PDB file of C-alpha atoms and ligand atoms in Angstrom:
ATOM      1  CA  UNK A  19      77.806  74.056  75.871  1.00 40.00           C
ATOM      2  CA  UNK A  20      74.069  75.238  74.616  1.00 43.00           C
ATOM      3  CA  UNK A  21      71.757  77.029  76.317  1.00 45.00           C
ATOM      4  CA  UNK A  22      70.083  74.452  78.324  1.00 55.00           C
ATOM      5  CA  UNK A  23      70.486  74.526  81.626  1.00 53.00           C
ATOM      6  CA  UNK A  24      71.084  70.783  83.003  1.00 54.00           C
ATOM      7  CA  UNK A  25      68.747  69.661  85.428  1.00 56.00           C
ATOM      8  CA  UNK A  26      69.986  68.210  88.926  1.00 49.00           C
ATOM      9  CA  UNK A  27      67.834  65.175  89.572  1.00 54.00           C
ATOM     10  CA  UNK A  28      65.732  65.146  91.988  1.00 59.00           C
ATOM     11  CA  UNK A  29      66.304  62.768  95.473  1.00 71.00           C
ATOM     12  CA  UNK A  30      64.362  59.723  95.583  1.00 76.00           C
ATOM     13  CA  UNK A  31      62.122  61.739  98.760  1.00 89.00           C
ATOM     14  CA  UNK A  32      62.106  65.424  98.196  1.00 88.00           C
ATOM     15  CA  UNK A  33      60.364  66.852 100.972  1.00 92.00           C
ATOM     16  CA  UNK A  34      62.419  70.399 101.640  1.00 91.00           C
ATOM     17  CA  UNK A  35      59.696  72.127 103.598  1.00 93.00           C
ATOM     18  CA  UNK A  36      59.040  69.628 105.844  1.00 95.00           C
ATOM     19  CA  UNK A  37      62.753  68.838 106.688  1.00 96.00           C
ATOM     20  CA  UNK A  38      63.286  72.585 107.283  1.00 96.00           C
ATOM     21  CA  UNK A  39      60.611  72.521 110.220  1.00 96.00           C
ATOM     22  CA  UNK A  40      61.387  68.811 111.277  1.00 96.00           C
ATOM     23  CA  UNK A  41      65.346  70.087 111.893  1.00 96.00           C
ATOM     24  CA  UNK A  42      63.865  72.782 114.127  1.00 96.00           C
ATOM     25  CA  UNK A  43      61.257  70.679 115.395  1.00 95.00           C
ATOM     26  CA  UNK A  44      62.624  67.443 116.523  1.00 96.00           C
ATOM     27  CA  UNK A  45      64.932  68.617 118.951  1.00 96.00           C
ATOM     28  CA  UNK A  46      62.065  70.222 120.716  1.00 95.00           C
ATOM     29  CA  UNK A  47      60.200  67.072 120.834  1.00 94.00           C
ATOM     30  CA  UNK A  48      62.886  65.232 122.025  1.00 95.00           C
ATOM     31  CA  UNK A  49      63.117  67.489 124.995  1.00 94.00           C
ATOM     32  CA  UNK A  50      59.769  68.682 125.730  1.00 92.00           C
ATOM     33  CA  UNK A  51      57.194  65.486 124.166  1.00 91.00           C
ATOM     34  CA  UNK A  52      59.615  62.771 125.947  1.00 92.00           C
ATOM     35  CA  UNK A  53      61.153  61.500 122.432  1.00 96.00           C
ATOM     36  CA  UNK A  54      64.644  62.115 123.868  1.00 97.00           C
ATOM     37  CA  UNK A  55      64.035  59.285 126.732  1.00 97.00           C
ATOM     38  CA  UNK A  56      62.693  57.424 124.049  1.00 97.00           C
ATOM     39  CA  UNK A  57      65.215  57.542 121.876  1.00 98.00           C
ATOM     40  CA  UNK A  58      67.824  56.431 124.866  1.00 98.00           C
ATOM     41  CA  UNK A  59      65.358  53.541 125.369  1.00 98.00           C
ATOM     42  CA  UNK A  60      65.385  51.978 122.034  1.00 98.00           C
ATOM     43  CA  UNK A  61      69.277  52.097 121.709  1.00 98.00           C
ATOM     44  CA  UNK A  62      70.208  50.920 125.177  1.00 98.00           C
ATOM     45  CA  UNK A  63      72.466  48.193 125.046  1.00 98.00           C
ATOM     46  CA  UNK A  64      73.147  47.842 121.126  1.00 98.00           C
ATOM     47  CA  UNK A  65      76.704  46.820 119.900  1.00 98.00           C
ATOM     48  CA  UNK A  66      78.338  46.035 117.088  1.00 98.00           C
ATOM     49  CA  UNK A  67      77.903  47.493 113.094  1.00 98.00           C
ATOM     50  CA  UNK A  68      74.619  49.480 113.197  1.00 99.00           C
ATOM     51  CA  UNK A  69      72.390  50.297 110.390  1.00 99.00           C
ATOM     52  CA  UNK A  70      69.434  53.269 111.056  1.00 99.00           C
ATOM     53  CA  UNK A  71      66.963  53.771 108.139  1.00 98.00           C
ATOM     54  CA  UNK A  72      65.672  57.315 107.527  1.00 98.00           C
ATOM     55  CA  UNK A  73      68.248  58.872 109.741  1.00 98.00           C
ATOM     56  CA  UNK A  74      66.847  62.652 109.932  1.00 98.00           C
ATOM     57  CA  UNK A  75      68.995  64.836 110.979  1.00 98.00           C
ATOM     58  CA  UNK A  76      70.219  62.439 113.427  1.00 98.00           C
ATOM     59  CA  UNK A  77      68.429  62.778 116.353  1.00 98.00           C
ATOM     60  CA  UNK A  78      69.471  59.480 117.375  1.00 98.00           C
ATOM     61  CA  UNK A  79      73.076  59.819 117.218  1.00 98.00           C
ATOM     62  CA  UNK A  80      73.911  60.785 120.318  1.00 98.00           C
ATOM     63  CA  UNK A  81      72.128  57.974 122.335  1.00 98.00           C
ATOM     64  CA  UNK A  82      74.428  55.064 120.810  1.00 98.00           C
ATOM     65  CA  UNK A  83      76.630  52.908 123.725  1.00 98.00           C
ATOM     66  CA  UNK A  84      79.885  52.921 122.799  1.00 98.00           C
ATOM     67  CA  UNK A  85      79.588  49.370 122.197  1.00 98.00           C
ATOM     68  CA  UNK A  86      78.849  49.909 118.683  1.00 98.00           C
ATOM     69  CA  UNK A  87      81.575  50.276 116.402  1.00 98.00           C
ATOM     70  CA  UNK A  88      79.920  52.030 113.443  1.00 98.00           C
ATOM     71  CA  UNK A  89      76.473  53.385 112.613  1.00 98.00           C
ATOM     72  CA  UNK A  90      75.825  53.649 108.768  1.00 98.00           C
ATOM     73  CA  UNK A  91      72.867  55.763 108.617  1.00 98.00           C
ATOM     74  CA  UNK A  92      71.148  55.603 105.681  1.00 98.00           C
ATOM     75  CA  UNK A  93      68.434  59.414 104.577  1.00 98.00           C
ATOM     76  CA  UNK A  94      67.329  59.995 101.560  1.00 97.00           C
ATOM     77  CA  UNK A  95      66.383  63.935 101.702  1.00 97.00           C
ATOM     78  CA  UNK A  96      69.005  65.860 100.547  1.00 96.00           C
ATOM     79  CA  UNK A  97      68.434  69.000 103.334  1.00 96.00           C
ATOM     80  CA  UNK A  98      68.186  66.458 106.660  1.00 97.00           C
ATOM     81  CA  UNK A  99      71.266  64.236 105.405  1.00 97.00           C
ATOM     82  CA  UNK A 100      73.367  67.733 105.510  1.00 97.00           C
ATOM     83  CA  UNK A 101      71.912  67.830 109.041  1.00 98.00           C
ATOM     84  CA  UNK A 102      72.619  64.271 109.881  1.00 98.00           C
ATOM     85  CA  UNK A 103      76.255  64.863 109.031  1.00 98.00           C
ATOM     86  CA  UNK A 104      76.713  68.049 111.200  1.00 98.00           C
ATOM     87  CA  UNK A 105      75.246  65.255 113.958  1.00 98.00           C
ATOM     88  CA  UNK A 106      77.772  62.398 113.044  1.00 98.00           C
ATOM     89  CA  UNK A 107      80.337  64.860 113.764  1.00 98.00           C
ATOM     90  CA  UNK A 108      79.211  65.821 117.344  1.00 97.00           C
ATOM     91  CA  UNK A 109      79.030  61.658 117.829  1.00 98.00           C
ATOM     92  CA  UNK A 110      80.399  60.147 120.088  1.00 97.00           C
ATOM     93  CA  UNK A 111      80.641  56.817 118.171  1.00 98.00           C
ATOM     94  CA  UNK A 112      81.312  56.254 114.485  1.00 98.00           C
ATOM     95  CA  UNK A 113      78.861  57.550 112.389  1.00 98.00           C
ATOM     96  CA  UNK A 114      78.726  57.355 108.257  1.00 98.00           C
ATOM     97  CA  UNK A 115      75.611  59.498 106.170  1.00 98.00           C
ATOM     98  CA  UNK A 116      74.648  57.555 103.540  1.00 98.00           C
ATOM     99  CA  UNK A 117      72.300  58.629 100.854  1.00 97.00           C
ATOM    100  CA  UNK A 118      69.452  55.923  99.949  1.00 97.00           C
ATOM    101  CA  UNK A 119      66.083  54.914 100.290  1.00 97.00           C
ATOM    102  CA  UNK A 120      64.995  51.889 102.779  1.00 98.00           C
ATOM    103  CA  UNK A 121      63.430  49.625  99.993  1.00 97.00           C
ATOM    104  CA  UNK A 122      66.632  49.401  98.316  1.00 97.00           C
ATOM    105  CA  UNK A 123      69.373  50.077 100.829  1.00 98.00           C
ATOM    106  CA  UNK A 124      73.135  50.079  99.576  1.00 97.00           C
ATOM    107  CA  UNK A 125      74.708  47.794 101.887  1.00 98.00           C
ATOM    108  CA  UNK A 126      75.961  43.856 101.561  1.00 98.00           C
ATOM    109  CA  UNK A 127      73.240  41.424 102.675  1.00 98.00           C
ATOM    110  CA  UNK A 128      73.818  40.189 106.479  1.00 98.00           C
ATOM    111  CA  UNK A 129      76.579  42.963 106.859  1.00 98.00           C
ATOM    112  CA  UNK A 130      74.991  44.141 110.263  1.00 98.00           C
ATOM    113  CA  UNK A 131      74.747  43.224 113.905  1.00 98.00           C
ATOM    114  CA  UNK A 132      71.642  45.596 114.804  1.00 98.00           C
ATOM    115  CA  UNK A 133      69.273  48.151 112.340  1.00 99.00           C
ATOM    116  CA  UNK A 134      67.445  50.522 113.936  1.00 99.00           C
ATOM    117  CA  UNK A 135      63.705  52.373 112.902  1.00 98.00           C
ATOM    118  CA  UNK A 136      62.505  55.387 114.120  1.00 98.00           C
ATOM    119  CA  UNK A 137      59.122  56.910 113.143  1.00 98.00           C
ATOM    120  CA  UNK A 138      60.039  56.119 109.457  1.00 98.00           C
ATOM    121  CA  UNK A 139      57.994  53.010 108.557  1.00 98.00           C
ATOM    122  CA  UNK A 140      54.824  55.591 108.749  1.00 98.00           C
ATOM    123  CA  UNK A 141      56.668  57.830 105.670  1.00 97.00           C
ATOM    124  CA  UNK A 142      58.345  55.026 103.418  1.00 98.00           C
ATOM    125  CA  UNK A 143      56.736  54.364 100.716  1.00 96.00           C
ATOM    126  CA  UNK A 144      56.413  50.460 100.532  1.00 98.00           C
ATOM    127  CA  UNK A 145      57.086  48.522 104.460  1.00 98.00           C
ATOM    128  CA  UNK A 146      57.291  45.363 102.715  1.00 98.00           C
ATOM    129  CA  UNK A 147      59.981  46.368 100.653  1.00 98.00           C
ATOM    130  CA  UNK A 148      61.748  47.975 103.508  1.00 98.00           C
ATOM    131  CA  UNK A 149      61.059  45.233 105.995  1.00 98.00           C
ATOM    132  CA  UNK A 150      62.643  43.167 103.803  1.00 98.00           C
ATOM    133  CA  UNK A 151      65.705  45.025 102.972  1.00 98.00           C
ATOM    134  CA  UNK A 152      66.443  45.110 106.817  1.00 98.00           C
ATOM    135  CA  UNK A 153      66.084  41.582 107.099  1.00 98.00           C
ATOM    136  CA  UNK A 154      68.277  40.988 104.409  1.00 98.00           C
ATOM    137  CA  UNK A 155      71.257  43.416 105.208  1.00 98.00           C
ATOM    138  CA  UNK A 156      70.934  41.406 109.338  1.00 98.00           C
ATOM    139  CA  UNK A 157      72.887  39.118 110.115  1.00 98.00           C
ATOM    140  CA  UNK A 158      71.179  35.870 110.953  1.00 98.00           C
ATOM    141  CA  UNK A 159      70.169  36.408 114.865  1.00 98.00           C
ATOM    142  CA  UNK A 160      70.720  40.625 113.874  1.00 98.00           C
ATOM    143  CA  UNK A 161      68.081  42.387 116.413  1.00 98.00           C
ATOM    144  CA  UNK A 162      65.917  45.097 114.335  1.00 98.00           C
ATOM    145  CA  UNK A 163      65.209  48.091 117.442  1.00 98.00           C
ATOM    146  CA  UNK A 164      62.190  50.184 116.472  1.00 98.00           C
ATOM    147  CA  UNK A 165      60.117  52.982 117.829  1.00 98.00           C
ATOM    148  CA  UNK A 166      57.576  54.063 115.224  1.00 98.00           C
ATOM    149  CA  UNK A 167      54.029  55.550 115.425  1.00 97.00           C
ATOM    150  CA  UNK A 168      50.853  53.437 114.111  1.00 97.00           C
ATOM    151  CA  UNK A 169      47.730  52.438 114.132  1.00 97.00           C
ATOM    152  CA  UNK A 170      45.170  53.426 116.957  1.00 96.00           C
ATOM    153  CA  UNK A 171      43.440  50.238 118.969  1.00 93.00           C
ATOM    154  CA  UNK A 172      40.176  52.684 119.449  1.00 92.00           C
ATOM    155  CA  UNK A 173      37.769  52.696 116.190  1.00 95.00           C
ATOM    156  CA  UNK A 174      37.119  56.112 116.344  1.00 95.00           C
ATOM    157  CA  UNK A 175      41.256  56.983 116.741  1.00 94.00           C
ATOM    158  CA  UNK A 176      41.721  54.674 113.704  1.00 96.00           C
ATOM    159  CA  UNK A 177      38.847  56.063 111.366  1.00 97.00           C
ATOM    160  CA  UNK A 178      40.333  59.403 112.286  1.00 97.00           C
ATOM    161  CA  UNK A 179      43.685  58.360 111.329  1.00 97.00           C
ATOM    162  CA  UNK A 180      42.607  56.719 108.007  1.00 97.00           C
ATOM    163  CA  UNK A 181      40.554  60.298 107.251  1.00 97.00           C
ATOM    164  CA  UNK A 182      43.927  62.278 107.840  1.00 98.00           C
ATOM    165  CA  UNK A 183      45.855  59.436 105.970  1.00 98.00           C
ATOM    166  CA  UNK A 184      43.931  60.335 102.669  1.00 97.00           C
ATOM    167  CA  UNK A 185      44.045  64.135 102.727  1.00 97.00           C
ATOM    168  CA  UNK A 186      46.163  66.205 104.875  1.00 96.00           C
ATOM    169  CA  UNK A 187      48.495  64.718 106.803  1.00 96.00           C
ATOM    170  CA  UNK A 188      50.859  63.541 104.149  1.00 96.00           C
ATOM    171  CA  UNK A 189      51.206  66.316 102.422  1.00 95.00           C
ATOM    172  CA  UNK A 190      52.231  68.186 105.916  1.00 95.00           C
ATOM    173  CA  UNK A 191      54.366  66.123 107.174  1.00 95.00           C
ATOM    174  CA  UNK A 192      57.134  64.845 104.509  1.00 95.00           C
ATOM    175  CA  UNK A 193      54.735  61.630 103.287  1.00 96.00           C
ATOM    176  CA  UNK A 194      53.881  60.211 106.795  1.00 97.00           C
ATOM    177  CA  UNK A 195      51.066  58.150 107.016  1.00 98.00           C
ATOM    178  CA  UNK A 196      49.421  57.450 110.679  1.00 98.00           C
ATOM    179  CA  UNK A 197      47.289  54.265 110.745  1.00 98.00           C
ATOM    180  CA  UNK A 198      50.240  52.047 110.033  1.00 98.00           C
ATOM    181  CA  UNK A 199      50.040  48.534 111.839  1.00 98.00           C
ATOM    182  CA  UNK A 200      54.291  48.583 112.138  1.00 98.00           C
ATOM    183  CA  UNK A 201      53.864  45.823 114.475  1.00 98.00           C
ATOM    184  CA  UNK A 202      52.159  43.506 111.744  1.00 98.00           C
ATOM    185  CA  UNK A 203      54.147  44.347 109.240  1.00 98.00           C
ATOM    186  CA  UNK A 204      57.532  43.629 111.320  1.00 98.00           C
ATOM    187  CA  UNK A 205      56.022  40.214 112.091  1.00 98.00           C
ATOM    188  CA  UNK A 206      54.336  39.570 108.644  1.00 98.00           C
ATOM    189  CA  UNK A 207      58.288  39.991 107.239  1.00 98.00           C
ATOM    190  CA  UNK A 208      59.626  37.269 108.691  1.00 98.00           C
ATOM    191  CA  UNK A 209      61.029  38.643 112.291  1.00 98.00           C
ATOM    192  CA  UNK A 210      60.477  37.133 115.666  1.00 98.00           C
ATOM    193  CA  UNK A 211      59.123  40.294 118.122  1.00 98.00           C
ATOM    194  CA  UNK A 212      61.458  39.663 121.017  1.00 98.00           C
ATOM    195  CA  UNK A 213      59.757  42.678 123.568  1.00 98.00           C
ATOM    196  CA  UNK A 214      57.711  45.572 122.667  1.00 98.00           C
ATOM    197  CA  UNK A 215      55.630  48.183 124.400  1.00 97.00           C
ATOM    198  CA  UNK A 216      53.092  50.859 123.509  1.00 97.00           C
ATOM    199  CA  UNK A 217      52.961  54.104 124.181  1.00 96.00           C
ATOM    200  CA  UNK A 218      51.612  57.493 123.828  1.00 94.00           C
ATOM    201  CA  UNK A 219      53.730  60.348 122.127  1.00 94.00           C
ATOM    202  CA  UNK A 220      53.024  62.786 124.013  1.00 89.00           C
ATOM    203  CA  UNK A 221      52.825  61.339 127.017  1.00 84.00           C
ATOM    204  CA  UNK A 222      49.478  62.792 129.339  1.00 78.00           C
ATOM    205  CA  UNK A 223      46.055  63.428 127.801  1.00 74.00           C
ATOM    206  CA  UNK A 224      46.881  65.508 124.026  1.00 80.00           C
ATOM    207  CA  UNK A 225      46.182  63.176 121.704  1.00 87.00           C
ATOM    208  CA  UNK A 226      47.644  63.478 117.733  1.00 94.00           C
ATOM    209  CA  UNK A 227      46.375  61.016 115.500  1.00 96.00           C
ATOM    210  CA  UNK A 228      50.326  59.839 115.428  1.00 96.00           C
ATOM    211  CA  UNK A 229      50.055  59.563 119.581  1.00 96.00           C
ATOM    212  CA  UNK A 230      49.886  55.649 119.391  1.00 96.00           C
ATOM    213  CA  UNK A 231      53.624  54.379 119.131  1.00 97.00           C
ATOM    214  CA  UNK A 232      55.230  51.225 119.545  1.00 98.00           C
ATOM    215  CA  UNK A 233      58.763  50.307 120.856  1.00 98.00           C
ATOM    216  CA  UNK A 234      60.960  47.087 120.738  1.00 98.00           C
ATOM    217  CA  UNK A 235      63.032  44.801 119.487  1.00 98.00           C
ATOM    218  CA  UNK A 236      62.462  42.260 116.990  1.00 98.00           C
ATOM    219  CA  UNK A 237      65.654  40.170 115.762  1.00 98.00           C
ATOM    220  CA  UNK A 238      65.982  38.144 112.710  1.00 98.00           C
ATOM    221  CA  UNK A 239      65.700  34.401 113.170  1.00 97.00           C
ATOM    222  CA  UNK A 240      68.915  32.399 113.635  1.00 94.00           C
ATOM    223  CA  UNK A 241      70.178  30.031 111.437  1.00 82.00           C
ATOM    224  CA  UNK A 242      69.318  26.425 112.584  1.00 70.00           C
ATOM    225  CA  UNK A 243      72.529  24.546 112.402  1.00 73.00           C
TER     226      UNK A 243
HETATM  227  C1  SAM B   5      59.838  61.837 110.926  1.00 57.55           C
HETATM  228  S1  SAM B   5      61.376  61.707 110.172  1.00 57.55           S
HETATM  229  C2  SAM B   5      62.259  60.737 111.375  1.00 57.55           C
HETATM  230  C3  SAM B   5      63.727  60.960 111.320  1.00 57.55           C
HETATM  231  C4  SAM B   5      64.571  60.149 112.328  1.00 57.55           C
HETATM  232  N1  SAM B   5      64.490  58.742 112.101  1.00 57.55           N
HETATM  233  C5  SAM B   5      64.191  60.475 113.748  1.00 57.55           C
HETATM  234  O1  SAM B   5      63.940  59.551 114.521  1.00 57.55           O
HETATM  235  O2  SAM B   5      64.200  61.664 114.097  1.00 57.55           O
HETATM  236  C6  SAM B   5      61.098  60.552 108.849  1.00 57.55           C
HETATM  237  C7  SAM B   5      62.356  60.269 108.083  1.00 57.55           C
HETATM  238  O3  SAM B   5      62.118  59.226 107.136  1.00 57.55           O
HETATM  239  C8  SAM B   5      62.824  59.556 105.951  1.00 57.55           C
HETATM  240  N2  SAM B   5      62.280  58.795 104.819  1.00 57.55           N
HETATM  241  C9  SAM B   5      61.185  59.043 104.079  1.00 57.55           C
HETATM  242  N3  SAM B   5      61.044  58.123 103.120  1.00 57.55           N
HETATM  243  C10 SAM B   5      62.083  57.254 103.251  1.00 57.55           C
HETATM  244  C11 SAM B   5      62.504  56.092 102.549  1.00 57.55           C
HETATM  245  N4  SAM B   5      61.810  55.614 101.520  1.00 57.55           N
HETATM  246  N5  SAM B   5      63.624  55.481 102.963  1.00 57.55           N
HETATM  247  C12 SAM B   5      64.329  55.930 104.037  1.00 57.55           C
HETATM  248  N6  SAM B   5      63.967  57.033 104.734  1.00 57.55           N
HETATM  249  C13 SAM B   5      62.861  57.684 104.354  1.00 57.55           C
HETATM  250  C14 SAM B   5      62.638  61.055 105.841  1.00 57.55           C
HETATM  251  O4  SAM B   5      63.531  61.656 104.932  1.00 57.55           O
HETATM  252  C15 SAM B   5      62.867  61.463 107.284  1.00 57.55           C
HETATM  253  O5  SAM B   5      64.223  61.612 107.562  1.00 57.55           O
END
């Protein structure tokens, strides 16, 4: 043995302040900003094998049907994962932590009946990449659920987000970026948007520049016999 100490690496997102406040704060959202209803509305009526990107500290958890046999849920920061596994505990359906990062996920291609996405396309670091790992580890005809946060419609909402985009807001908030078009994106990988609604976040008239959100379902095209 010398006298170096040996260095743990580092997780591929390393964001230990922000998870701190985000495990205190997202349970208050849920309840008090209307993310809890949300969260019940974008998982209504999933089944099957289950794959959730950027899992938190597994907020989500507790709003899966029990037709769904086994969530593998997939977070990359070290502090919410120990979170996410106190959550799978509590579940009420299967629920395996998995370390990894969405542009690289480490699952078998078309593995999975349903993925799921919430507010995480706004802090990965390359939607393409990720877009296209979930369409690869569907099944063909797999339905992709997302609620996410994006991109203003007003001009002035937008220019605001892009200002907060370049300085402060990912640096607060664990590499989130607000003026996002998820919706594009989704469509520009290759999946058909089946339903999808926007909405504010909070609900009423206090607007954040990562108010505008979008939820739905998109599913990856069937094979044509
Ligand atoms: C705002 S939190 C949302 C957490 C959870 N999905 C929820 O709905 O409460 C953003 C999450 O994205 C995760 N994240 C950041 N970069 C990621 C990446 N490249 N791949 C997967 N997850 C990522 C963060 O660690 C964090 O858990």
């Amino acid at each position: 043995m010398t006298g170096r100490t040996r260095k743990i690496p580092r997780d591929a997102v390393h964001h230990p302040l922000f998870a701190r406040v985000y495990e205190k704060v997202g349970p208050i959202a849920d309840e008090r900003a209307g993310v809890g209803a949300r969260r019940r509305e974008l998982l209504a009526g999933v089944s099957g094998r289950v794959i959730e990107i950027g899992a938190g500290s597994g907020l989500n958890f507790a709003h899966y049907p029990g037709a769904v046999s086994e969530v593998v849920a997939i977070e990359p920061e070290r502090r919410l994962r120990q979170a996410a596994l106190q959550a799978a505990r509590r579940a009420e359906v299967p629920v395996d932590v998995v370390p990894g990062a969405a542009e690289a996920l480490p699952v078998k291609s078309e593995a999975f009946d349903a993925a799921v996405s919430s507010l995480v396309l706004c802090s990965v670091r390359d939607v393409e990449r990720s877009l296209a790992e979930l369409l690869r580890v569907l099944r063909p005809g797999g339905e992709l659920r997302f609620f996410e946060h994006g991109r203003a419609p007003g001009r002035v909402q937008a220019a605001v987000q892009r200002a907060v985009d370049r300085t402060v807001w990912p640096v607060l908030f664990g590499g989130c970026h607000t003026a996002r078009d998820v919706l594009a994106s989704i469509e520009a990988a290759g999946f058909e948007v089946v339903s999808h609604r926007r909405l504010r976040v909070p609900e009423g008239s206090t607007r954040i520049p990562s108010s505008p959100c979008v939820l739905g379902k998109a599913r990856r095209p069937p094979l044509l016999a």
